[in-house]
mmCIF file with all atom_site columns, C-alpha atoms in Angstrom:
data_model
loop_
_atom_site.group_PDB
_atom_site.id
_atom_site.type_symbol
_atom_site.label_atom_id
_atom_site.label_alt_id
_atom_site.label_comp_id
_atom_site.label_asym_id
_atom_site.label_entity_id
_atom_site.label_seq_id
_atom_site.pdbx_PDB_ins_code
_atom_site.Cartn_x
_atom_site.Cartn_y
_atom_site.Cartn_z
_atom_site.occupancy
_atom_site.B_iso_or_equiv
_atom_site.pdbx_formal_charge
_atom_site.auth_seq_id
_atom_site.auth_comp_id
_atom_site.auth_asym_id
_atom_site.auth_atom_id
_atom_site.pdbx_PDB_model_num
ATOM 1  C CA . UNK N 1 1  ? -39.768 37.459 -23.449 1.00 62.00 ? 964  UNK N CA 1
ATOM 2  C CA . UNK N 1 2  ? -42.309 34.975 -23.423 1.00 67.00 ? 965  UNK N CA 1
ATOM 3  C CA . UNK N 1 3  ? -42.733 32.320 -20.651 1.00 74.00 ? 966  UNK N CA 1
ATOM 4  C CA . UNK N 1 4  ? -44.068 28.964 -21.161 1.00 76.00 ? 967  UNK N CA 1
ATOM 5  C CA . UNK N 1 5  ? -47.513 28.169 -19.770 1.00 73.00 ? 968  UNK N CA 1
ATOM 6  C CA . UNK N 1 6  ? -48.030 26.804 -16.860 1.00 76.00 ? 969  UNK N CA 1
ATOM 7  C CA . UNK N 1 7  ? -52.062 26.238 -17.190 1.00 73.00 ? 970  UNK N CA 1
ATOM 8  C CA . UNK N 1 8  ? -51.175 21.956 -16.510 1.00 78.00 ? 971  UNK N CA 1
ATOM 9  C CA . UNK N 1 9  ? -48.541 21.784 -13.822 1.00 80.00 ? 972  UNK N CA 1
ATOM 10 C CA . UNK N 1 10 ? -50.993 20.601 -11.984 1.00 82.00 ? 973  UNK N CA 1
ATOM 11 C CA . UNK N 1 11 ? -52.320 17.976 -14.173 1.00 83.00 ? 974  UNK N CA 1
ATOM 12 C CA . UNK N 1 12 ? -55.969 18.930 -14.256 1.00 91.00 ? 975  UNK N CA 1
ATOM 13 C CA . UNK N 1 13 ? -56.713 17.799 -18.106 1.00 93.00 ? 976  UNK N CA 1
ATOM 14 C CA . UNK N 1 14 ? -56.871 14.811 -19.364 1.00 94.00 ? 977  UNK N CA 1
ATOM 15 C CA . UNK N 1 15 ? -55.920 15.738 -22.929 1.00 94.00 ? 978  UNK N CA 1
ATOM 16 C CA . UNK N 1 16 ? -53.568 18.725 -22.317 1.00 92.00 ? 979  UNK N CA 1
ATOM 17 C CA . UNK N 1 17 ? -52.939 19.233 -26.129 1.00 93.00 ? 980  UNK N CA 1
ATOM 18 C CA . UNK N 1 18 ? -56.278 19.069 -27.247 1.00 95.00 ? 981  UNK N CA 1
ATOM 19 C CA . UNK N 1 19 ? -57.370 21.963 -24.989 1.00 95.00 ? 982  UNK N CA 1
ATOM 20 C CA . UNK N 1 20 ? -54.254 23.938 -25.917 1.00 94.00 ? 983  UNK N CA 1
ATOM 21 C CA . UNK N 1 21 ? -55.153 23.811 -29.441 1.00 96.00 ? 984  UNK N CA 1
ATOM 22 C CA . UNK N 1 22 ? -59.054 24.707 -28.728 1.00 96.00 ? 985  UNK N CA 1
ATOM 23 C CA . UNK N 1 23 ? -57.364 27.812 -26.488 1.00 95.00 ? 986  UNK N CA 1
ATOM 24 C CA . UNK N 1 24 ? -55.873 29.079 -29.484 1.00 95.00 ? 987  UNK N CA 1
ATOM 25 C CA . UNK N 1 25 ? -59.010 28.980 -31.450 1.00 96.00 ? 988  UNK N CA 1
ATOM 26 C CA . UNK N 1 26 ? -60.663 30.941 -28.895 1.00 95.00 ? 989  UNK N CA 1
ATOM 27 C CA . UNK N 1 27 ? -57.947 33.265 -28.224 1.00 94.00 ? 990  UNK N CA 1
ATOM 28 C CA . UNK N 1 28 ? -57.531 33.695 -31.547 1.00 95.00 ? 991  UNK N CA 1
ATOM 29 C CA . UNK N 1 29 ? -61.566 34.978 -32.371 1.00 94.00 ? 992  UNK N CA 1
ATOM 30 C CA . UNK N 1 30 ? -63.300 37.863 -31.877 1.00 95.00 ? 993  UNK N CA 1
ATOM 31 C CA . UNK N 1 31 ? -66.168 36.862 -29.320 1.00 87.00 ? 994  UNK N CA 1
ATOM 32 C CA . UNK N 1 32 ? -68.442 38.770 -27.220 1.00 81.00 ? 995  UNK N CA 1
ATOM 33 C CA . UNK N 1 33 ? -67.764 41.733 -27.565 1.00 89.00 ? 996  UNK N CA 1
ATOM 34 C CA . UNK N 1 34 ? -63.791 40.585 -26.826 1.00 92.00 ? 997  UNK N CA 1
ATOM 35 C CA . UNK N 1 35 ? -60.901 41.221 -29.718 1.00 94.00 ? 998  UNK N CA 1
ATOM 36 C CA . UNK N 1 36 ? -58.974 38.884 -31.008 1.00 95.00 ? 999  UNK N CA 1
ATOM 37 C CA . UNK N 1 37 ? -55.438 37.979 -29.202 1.00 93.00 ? 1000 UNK N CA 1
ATOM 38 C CA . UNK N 1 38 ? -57.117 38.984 -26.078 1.00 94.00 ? 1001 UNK N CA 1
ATOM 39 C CA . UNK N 1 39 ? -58.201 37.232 -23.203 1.00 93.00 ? 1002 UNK N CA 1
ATOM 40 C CA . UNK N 1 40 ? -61.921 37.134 -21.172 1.00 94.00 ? 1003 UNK N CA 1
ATOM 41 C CA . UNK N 1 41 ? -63.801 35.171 -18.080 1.00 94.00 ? 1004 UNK N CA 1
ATOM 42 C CA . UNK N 1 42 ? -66.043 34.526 -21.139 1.00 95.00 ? 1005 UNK N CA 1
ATOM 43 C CA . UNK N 1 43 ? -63.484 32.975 -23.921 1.00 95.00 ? 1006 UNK N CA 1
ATOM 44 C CA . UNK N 1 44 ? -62.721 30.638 -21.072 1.00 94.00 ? 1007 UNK N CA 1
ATOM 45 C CA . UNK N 1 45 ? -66.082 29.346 -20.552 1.00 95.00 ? 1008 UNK N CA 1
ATOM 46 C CA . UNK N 1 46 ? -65.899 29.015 -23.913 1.00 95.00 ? 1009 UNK N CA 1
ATOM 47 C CA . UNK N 1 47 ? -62.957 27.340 -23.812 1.00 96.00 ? 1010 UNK N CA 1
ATOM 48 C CA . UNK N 1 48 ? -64.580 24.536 -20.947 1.00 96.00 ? 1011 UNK N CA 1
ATOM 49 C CA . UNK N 1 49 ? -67.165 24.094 -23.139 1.00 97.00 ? 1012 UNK N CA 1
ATOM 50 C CA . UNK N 1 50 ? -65.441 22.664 -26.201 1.00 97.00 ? 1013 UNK N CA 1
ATOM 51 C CA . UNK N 1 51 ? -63.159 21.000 -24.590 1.00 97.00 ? 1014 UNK N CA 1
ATOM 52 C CA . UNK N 1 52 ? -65.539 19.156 -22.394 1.00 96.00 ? 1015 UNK N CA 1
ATOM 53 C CA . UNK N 1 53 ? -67.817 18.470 -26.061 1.00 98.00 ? 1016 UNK N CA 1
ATOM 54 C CA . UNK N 1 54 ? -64.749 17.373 -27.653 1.00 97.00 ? 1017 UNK N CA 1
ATOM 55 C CA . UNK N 1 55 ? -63.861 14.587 -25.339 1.00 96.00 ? 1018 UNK N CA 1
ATOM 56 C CA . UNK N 1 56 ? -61.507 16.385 -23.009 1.00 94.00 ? 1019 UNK N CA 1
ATOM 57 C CA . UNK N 1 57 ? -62.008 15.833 -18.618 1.00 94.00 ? 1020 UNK N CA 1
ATOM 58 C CA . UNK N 1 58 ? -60.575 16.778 -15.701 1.00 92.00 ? 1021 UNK N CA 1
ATOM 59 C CA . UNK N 1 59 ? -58.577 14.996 -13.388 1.00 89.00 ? 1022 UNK N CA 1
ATOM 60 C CA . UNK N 1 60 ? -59.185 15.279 -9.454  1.00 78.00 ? 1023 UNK N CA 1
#
């Protein structure tokens, strides 16, 4: 069964959609060494880095 994420309950991003989207790009790649559908400390640097080039923030 699949749960619903819970990555902005706190409200940290500005543009919560936008960095869900970029997520599934990532996830969805092969990168460094790490397959595709699975999950790395580097696919979410990744994953800070486009969102911050594409406009997203963070909220305090």
């Amino acid at each position: 069964m699949a749960t619903k994420s819970k990555v902005n309950a706190a409200g940290n991003y500005t543009k919560p959609g936008l960095r869900k989207r970029i997520v599934a790009q990532v996830k969805a790649a092969a990168t460094q060494g790490t397959g595709a559908g699975q999950w790395s400390a580097r696919k979410a640097q990744l994953v800070a880095k486009k969102y911050k080039a594409a406009g997203g923030g963070y909220r305090d």
